[in-house]
Tab-separated table of C-alpha atoms in Angstrom:
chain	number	residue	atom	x	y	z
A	1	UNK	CA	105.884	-73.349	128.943
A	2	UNK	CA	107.806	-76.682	129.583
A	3	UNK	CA	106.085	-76.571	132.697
A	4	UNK	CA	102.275	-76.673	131.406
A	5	UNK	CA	103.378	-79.320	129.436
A	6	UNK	CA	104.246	-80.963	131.866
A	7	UNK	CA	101.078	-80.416	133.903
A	8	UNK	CA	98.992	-80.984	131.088
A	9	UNK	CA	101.042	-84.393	130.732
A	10	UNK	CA	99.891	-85.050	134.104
A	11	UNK	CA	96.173	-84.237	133.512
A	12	UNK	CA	95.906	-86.642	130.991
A	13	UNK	CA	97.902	-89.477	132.720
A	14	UNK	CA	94.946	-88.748	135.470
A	15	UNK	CA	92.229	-88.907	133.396
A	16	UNK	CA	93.515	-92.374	132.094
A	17	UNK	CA	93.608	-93.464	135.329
A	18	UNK	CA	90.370	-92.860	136.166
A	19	UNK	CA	89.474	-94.560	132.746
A	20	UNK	CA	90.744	-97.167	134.034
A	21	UNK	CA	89.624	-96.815	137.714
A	22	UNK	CA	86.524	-97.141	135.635
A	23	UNK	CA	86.543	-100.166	133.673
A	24	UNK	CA	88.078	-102.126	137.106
A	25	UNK	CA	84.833	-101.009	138.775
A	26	UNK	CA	82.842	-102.383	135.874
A	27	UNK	CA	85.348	-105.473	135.770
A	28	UNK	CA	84.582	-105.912	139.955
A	29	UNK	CA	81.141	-105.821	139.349
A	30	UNK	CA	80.924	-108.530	136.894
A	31	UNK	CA	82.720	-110.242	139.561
A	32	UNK	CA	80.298	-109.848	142.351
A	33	UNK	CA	77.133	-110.355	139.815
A	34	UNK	CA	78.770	-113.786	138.818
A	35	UNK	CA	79.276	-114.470	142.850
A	36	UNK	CA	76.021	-113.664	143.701
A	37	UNK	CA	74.584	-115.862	140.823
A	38	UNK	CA	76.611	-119.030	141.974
A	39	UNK	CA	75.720	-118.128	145.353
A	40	UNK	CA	72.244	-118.264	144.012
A	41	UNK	CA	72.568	-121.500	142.157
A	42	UNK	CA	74.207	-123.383	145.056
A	43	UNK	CA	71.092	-122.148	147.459
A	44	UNK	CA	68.571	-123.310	144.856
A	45	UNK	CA	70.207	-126.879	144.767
A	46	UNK	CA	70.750	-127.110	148.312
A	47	UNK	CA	67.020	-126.110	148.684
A	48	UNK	CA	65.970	-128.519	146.182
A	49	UNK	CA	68.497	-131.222	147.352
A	50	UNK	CA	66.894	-130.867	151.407
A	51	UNK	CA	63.253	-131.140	149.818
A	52	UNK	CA	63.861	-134.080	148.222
A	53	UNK	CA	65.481	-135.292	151.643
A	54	UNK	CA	62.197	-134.539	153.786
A	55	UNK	CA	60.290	-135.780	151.556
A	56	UNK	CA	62.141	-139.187	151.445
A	57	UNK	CA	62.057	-138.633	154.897
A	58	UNK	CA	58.481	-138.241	155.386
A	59	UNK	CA	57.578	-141.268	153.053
A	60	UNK	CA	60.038	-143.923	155.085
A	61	UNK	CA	58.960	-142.545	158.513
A	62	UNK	CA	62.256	-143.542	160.262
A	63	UNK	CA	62.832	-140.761	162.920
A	64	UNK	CA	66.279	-140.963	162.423
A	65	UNK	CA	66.357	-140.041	158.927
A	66	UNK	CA	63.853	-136.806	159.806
A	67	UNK	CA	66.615	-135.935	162.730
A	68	UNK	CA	69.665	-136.451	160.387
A	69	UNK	CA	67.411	-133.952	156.984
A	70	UNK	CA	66.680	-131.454	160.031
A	71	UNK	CA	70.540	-131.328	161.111
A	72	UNK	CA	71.022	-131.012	156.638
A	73	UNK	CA	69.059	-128.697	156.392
A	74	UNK	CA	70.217	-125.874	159.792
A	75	UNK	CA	73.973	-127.338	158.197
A	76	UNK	CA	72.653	-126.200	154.693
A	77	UNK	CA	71.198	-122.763	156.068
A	78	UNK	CA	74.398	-121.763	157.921
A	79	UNK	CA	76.125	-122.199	154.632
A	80	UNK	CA	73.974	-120.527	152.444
A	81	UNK	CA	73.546	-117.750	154.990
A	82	UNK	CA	77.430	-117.463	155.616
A	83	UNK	CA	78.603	-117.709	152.072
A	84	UNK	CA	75.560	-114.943	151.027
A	85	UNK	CA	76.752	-112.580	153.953
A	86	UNK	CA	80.477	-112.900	152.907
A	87	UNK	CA	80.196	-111.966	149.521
A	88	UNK	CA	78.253	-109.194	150.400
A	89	UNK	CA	80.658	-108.038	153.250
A	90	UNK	CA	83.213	-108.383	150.004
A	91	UNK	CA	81.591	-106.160	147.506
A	92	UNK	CA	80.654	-103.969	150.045
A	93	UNK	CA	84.672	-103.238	150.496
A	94	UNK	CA	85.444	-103.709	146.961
A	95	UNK	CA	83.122	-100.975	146.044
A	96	UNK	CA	83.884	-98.559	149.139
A	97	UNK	CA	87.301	-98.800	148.254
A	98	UNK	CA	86.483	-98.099	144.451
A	99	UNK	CA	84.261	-95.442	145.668
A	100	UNK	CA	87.113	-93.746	147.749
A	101	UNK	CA	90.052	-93.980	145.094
A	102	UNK	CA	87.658	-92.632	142.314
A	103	UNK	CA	86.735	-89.890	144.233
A	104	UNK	CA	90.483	-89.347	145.614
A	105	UNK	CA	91.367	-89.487	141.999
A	106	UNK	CA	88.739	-86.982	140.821
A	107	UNK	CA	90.057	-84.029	143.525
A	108	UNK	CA	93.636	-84.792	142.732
A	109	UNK	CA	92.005	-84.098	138.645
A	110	UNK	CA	90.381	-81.328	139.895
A	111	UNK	CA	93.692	-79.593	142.001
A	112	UNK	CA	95.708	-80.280	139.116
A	113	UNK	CA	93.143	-78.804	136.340
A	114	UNK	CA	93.185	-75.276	138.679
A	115	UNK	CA	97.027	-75.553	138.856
A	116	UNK	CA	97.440	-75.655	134.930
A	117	UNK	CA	94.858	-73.251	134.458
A	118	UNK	CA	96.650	-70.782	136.925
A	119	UNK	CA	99.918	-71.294	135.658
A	120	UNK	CA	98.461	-70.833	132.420
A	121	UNK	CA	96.803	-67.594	133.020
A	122	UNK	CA	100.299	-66.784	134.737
A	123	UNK	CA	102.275	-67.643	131.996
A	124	UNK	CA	100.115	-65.742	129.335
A	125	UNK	CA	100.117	-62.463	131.263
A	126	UNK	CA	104.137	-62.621	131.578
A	127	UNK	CA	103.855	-62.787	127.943
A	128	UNK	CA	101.552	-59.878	127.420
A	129	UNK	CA	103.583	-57.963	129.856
């Protein structure tokens, strides 16, 4: 018996580690959400920010100032673009690797669930016998 106890003891340590595999996900993404919204934000401002530059641009006529809002704005794009791709490439991995230690954790639940159920059914026909 000692030894289902045991077992059992396990089980439930598991399942409270996936509980909290769990909230982590949830937790991560908050994370990316709120990464994605800045990410957001900043783009809007530095969209807003190079329309205002053309535009002042435009009005002055100076070709110089046009050359220097183009070279802004490609600068601006790269940015946006870069920033944008990294957080992606960064949830991406933080949920593949969420992904693969829930899923590790789940067949290590499952293994141990058919190991206490066999020793169980072991253990209760030694006592019938």
């Amino acid at each position: 018996m000692p030894v289902v106890i045991v077992v059992l003891i396990v089980v439930v340590v598991t399942m409270l580690v996936v509980g909290a595999v769990v909230v982590i996900m949830l937790v991560v993404g908050a994370v990316i959400v709120v990464i994605m919204l800045v990410v957001l934000a900043v783009a809007v401002v530095i969209v807003v920010v190079d329309v205002l530059l053309v535009v002042i641009a435009v009005v002055s006529l100076t070709a110089i100032m046009i050359a220097f809002v183009m070279a802004l704005v490609v600068i601006a794009a790269i940015v946006v673009v870069t920033v944008v791709l990294i957080a992606a490439v960064v949830s991406g991995v933080a949920a593949a690797v969420i992904l693969v230690v829930f899923v590790v954790v789940v067949f290590v639940d499952t293994f141990v669930a058919i190991i206490v159920v066999v020793v169980v059914a072991r253990n209760s026909k030694a006592t019938f016998d």
